[in-house]
């Protein structure tokens, strides 16, 4: 592990975990949390200069692309000038699921609240909310029109809905579109600032013509194809470290040479029938910190050297944790800290922008689950500040 990784991991633990064992819980104030972030990104096909302009709405400052012409009403700022860009949308946790449902829908809102309590996310400074939902053209980069239309209009049959695992509702449609929008925004912010992190994302089980495993539209595949189609980059690497293989992502992108899919996952876990990623590393159940981290580092460094991506989309699922209800691997809290520091150091330290997403995680203890997910954001801030981005 490099000196930067060690410093970032140690700093994250020292600054944000409890004093008793260095890993028991984040410190931070418990002030009241506002429910809506205060920056929105509006996109324009012009030259893409950034500025901030005070809005007449009560939502605060809105971020948008301008044509690049002089505008005395705008004080130009680069995304990231006021801290690590973090993306959130209130619709991420909008659907209300039946009591006892396995999917932790409230977790995204709770991640957002905790990041504000911990001072990692600051409304009006480094929080960004997508100002629009994805267009049909963007959705069709990765999905069939018939599937998109059927889901949006609540016309999926019982078998297709059961395969997704979430009951259809208008709120679920809004949440699904908002999650894709947030991933698109995080990718754009990463290209502008070098590093950005979302409070959701990583719907890697969504296939071209159907959803699966709580995933409906594949945000990673859509965002990757979009940045290439817009000629923002030539090559995108998707690093999927969720405990489950990203089968939908692999199948959608199997014939796309501009996107490389790397999946390090538990061999004996969902999905039973695995897809073929560009690079798969299947680990046996019970794999712990040291073997896992050495395996990830070797696979990542070799892939970065061979593929030479211009952008990395990182699915940082915490279901690799030893306490996860649907996992199978045995990472500790310290292992998660070291993993995030390792991935971000290898990529960002190598000059490649990273957009990171929370991925999967399952625990009846919501506080513990949120804490695990927030490790990503805390370590990302340390890496961001260490690199003086």
mmCIF file of C-alpha atoms in Angstrom, residues 30-195:
data_model
loop_
_atom_site.group_PDB
_atom_site.id
_atom_site.type_symbol
_atom_site.label_atom_id
_atom_site.label_comp_id
_atom_site.label_asym_id
_atom_site.label_seq_id
_atom_site.Cartn_x
_atom_site.Cartn_y
_atom_site.Cartn_z
ATOM 1 C CA UNK A 30 -25.981 16.207 15.206
ATOM 2 C CA UNK A 31 -27.462 19.387 13.826
ATOM 3 C CA UNK A 32 -30.774 19.433 11.985
ATOM 4 C CA UNK A 33 -30.437 18.427 8.337
ATOM 5 C CA UNK A 34 -32.011 20.288 5.439
ATOM 6 C CA UNK A 35 -33.666 17.861 3.037
ATOM 7 C CA UNK A 36 -32.645 19.388 -0.304
ATOM 8 C CA UNK A 37 -29.164 20.067 -1.661
ATOM 9 C CA UNK A 38 -28.529 23.518 -3.016
ATOM 10 C CA UNK A 39 -26.837 23.079 -6.360
ATOM 11 C CA UNK A 40 -28.288 21.791 -9.569
ATOM 12 C CA UNK A 41 -26.484 21.048 -12.807
ATOM 13 C CA UNK A 42 -28.185 22.179 -15.973
ATOM 14 C CA UNK A 43 -26.664 21.114 -19.208
ATOM 15 C CA UNK A 44 -26.166 23.042 -22.392
ATOM 16 C CA UNK A 45 -24.628 21.806 -25.629
ATOM 17 C CA UNK A 46 -22.461 24.899 -25.791
ATOM 18 C CA UNK A 47 -18.855 25.136 -24.678
ATOM 19 C CA UNK A 48 -19.314 23.932 -21.134
ATOM 20 C CA UNK A 49 -17.887 26.756 -19.011
ATOM 21 C CA UNK A 50 -19.134 26.591 -15.431
ATOM 22 C CA UNK A 51 -20.560 29.407 -13.407
ATOM 23 C CA UNK A 52 -22.781 29.886 -10.402
ATOM 24 C CA UNK A 53 -25.721 32.233 -10.414
ATOM 25 C CA UNK A 54 -27.998 33.179 -7.553
ATOM 26 C CA UNK A 55 -31.505 31.895 -8.234
ATOM 27 C CA UNK A 56 -34.744 33.592 -7.246
ATOM 28 C CA UNK A 57 -35.966 30.252 -5.870
ATOM 29 C CA UNK A 58 -35.396 29.310 -2.249
ATOM 30 C CA UNK A 59 -33.296 26.332 -3.271
ATOM 31 C CA UNK A 60 -30.198 28.497 -3.349
ATOM 32 C CA UNK A 61 -27.409 28.517 -5.892
ATOM 33 C CA UNK A 62 -27.861 26.670 -9.166
ATOM 34 C CA UNK A 63 -24.961 25.391 -11.205
ATOM 35 C CA UNK A 64 -25.206 25.384 -14.971
ATOM 36 C CA UNK A 65 -23.171 25.284 -18.132
ATOM 37 C CA UNK A 66 -22.877 28.554 -20.005
ATOM 38 C CA UNK A 67 -21.882 29.319 -23.547
ATOM 39 C CA UNK A 68 -18.562 30.639 -22.254
ATOM 40 C CA UNK A 69 -19.475 34.254 -23.069
ATOM 41 C CA UNK A 70 -18.761 36.912 -20.461
ATOM 42 C CA UNK A 71 -21.613 37.251 -17.988
ATOM 43 C CA UNK A 72 -21.152 39.755 -15.187
ATOM 44 C CA UNK A 73 -23.931 38.078 -13.190
ATOM 45 C CA UNK A 74 -21.879 34.890 -12.902
ATOM 46 C CA UNK A 75 -18.928 34.346 -10.634
ATOM 47 C CA UNK A 76 -17.098 31.535 -12.376
ATOM 48 C CA UNK A 77 -16.068 28.563 -10.304
ATOM 49 C CA UNK A 78 -14.749 25.169 -11.255
ATOM 50 C CA UNK A 79 -16.733 22.245 -9.805
ATOM 51 C CA UNK A 80 -14.761 21.035 -6.828
ATOM 52 C CA UNK A 81 -13.358 24.430 -5.885
ATOM 53 C CA UNK A 82 -15.320 24.243 -2.637
ATOM 54 C CA UNK A 83 -14.681 20.597 -1.846
ATOM 55 C CA UNK A 84 -15.215 17.080 -3.125
ATOM 56 C CA UNK A 85 -18.327 17.105 -5.369
ATOM 57 C CA UNK A 86 -21.109 14.948 -3.901
ATOM 58 C CA UNK A 87 -24.312 14.112 -5.787
ATOM 59 C CA UNK A 88 -27.717 13.543 -4.196
ATOM 60 C CA UNK A 89 -31.372 13.627 -5.249
ATOM 61 C CA UNK A 90 -34.316 13.481 -2.783
ATOM 62 C CA UNK A 91 -36.057 10.904 -4.989
ATOM 63 C CA UNK A 92 -33.355 8.309 -4.222
ATOM 64 C CA UNK A 93 -35.354 7.186 -1.175
ATOM 65 C CA UNK A 94 -38.826 8.301 -2.269
ATOM 66 C CA UNK A 95 -40.536 4.894 -2.798
ATOM 67 C CA UNK A 96 -42.122 3.372 0.296
ATOM 68 C CA UNK A 97 -41.656 -0.396 0.284
ATOM 69 C CA UNK A 98 -43.696 -2.992 2.174
ATOM 70 C CA UNK A 99 -42.605 -3.521 5.764
ATOM 71 C CA UNK A 100 -39.809 -6.069 6.007
ATOM 72 C CA UNK A 101 -38.689 -5.690 2.389
ATOM 73 C CA UNK A 102 -35.043 -6.642 1.947
ATOM 74 C CA UNK A 103 -34.023 -3.602 -0.120
ATOM 75 C CA UNK A 104 -32.931 -0.726 2.177
ATOM 76 C CA UNK A 105 -34.674 2.122 0.354
ATOM 77 C CA UNK A 106 -34.138 4.758 3.113
ATOM 78 C CA UNK A 107 -30.362 4.244 3.111
ATOM 79 C CA UNK A 108 -29.645 6.867 0.435
ATOM 80 C CA UNK A 109 -31.400 9.622 2.363
ATOM 81 C CA UNK A 110 -29.598 8.539 5.534
ATOM 82 C CA UNK A 111 -26.220 8.597 3.751
ATOM 83 C CA UNK A 112 -26.949 12.168 2.691
ATOM 84 C CA UNK A 113 -27.917 13.194 6.220
ATOM 85 C CA UNK A 114 -24.858 11.610 7.777
ATOM 86 C CA UNK A 115 -22.484 13.222 5.301
ATOM 87 C CA UNK A 116 -23.907 16.615 6.223
ATOM 88 C CA UNK A 117 -23.625 15.856 9.941
ATOM 89 C CA UNK A 118 -19.996 14.835 9.431
ATOM 90 C CA UNK A 119 -19.209 17.958 7.402
ATOM 91 C CA UNK A 120 -18.275 15.978 4.299
ATOM 92 C CA UNK A 121 -21.214 17.375 2.335
ATOM 93 C CA UNK A 122 -22.031 21.060 2.737
ATOM 94 C CA UNK A 123 -25.167 22.538 1.111
ATOM 95 C CA UNK A 124 -24.301 25.521 -1.028
ATOM 96 C CA UNK A 125 -20.710 24.377 -1.467
ATOM 97 C CA UNK A 126 -20.097 20.836 -2.678
ATOM 98 C CA UNK A 127 -23.557 19.238 -2.966
ATOM 99 C CA UNK A 128 -24.997 18.798 -6.451
ATOM 100 C CA UNK A 129 -28.457 17.700 -7.573
ATOM 101 C CA UNK A 130 -29.250 16.776 -11.190
ATOM 102 C CA UNK A 131 -31.549 19.368 -12.687
ATOM 103 C CA UNK A 132 -33.107 17.037 -15.243
ATOM 104 C CA UNK A 133 -33.973 13.397 -15.677
ATOM 105 C CA UNK A 134 -32.202 11.358 -18.388
ATOM 106 C CA UNK A 135 -33.562 11.689 -21.906
ATOM 107 C CA UNK A 136 -34.990 8.761 -23.835
ATOM 108 C CA UNK A 137 -31.958 8.981 -26.094
ATOM 109 C CA UNK A 138 -29.676 8.474 -23.096
ATOM 110 C CA UNK A 139 -31.690 5.550 -21.730
ATOM 111 C CA UNK A 140 -31.620 3.856 -25.131
ATOM 112 C CA UNK A 141 -27.832 3.847 -25.085
ATOM 113 C CA UNK A 142 -28.137 0.776 -22.858
ATOM 114 C CA UNK A 143 -31.769 -0.385 -23.011
ATOM 115 C CA UNK A 144 -34.467 -1.450 -25.457
ATOM 116 C CA UNK A 145 -37.234 1.081 -26.038
ATOM 117 C CA UNK A 146 -40.001 -1.445 -25.355
ATOM 118 C CA UNK A 147 -38.547 -2.272 -21.940
ATOM 119 C CA UNK A 148 -38.071 1.400 -21.061
ATOM 120 C CA UNK A 149 -41.640 2.241 -22.083
ATOM 121 C CA UNK A 150 -43.164 -0.707 -20.250
ATOM 122 C CA UNK A 151 -41.408 0.156 -17.017
ATOM 123 C CA UNK A 152 -42.169 3.864 -17.181
ATOM 124 C CA UNK A 153 -45.877 3.189 -17.761
ATOM 125 C CA UNK A 154 -46.251 0.362 -15.253
ATOM 126 C CA UNK A 155 -46.852 -2.214 -17.977
ATOM 127 C CA UNK A 156 -44.289 -4.875 -17.009
ATOM 128 C CA UNK A 157 -45.818 -8.303 -16.422
ATOM 129 C CA UNK A 158 -45.739 -10.027 -13.056
ATOM 130 C CA UNK A 159 -42.707 -12.150 -13.928
ATOM 131 C CA UNK A 160 -40.630 -9.138 -15.002
ATOM 132 C CA UNK A 161 -41.635 -7.187 -11.901
ATOM 133 C CA UNK A 162 -40.819 -10.133 -9.645
ATOM 134 C CA UNK A 163 -37.385 -10.447 -11.257
ATOM 135 C CA UNK A 164 -36.674 -6.798 -10.382
ATOM 136 C CA UNK A 165 -37.813 -7.400 -6.820
ATOM 137 C CA UNK A 166 -39.415 -3.983 -6.257
ATOM 138 C CA UNK A 167 -43.154 -3.177 -6.490
ATOM 139 C CA UNK A 168 -43.886 -0.729 -9.306
ATOM 140 C CA UNK A 169 -45.032 2.792 -8.444
ATOM 141 C CA UNK A 170 -44.748 6.285 -9.880
ATOM 142 C CA UNK A 171 -42.274 7.011 -7.083
ATOM 143 C CA UNK A 172 -40.132 4.072 -8.216
ATOM 144 C CA UNK A 173 -40.068 5.460 -11.756
ATOM 145 C CA UNK A 174 -38.962 8.852 -10.439
ATOM 146 C CA UNK A 175 -36.320 7.248 -8.233
ATOM 147 C CA UNK A 176 -34.976 5.098 -11.062
ATOM 148 C CA UNK A 177 -34.639 8.048 -13.428
ATOM 149 C CA UNK A 178 -33.120 10.235 -10.707
ATOM 150 C CA UNK A 179 -30.487 7.606 -9.959
ATOM 151 C CA UNK A 180 -29.433 7.486 -13.614
ATOM 152 C CA UNK A 181 -29.404 11.293 -13.707
ATOM 153 C CA UNK A 182 -27.211 11.382 -10.606
ATOM 154 C CA UNK A 183 -24.726 8.938 -12.100
ATOM 155 C CA UNK A 184 -24.547 10.962 -15.315
ATOM 156 C CA UNK A 185 -23.944 14.097 -13.247
ATOM 157 C CA UNK A 186 -21.271 12.412 -11.119
ATOM 158 C CA UNK A 187 -19.421 11.338 -14.269
ATOM 159 C CA UNK A 188 -19.536 14.899 -15.620
ATOM 160 C CA UNK A 189 -18.344 16.315 -12.305
ATOM 161 C CA UNK A 190 -15.506 13.805 -12.144
ATOM 162 C CA UNK A 191 -14.317 14.893 -15.579
ATOM 163 C CA UNK A 192 -14.418 18.515 -14.419
ATOM 164 C CA UNK A 193 -12.987 18.100 -10.906
ATOM 165 C CA UNK A 194 -11.036 14.822 -11.023
ATOM 166 C CA UNK A 195 -13.181 13.032 -8.434
#
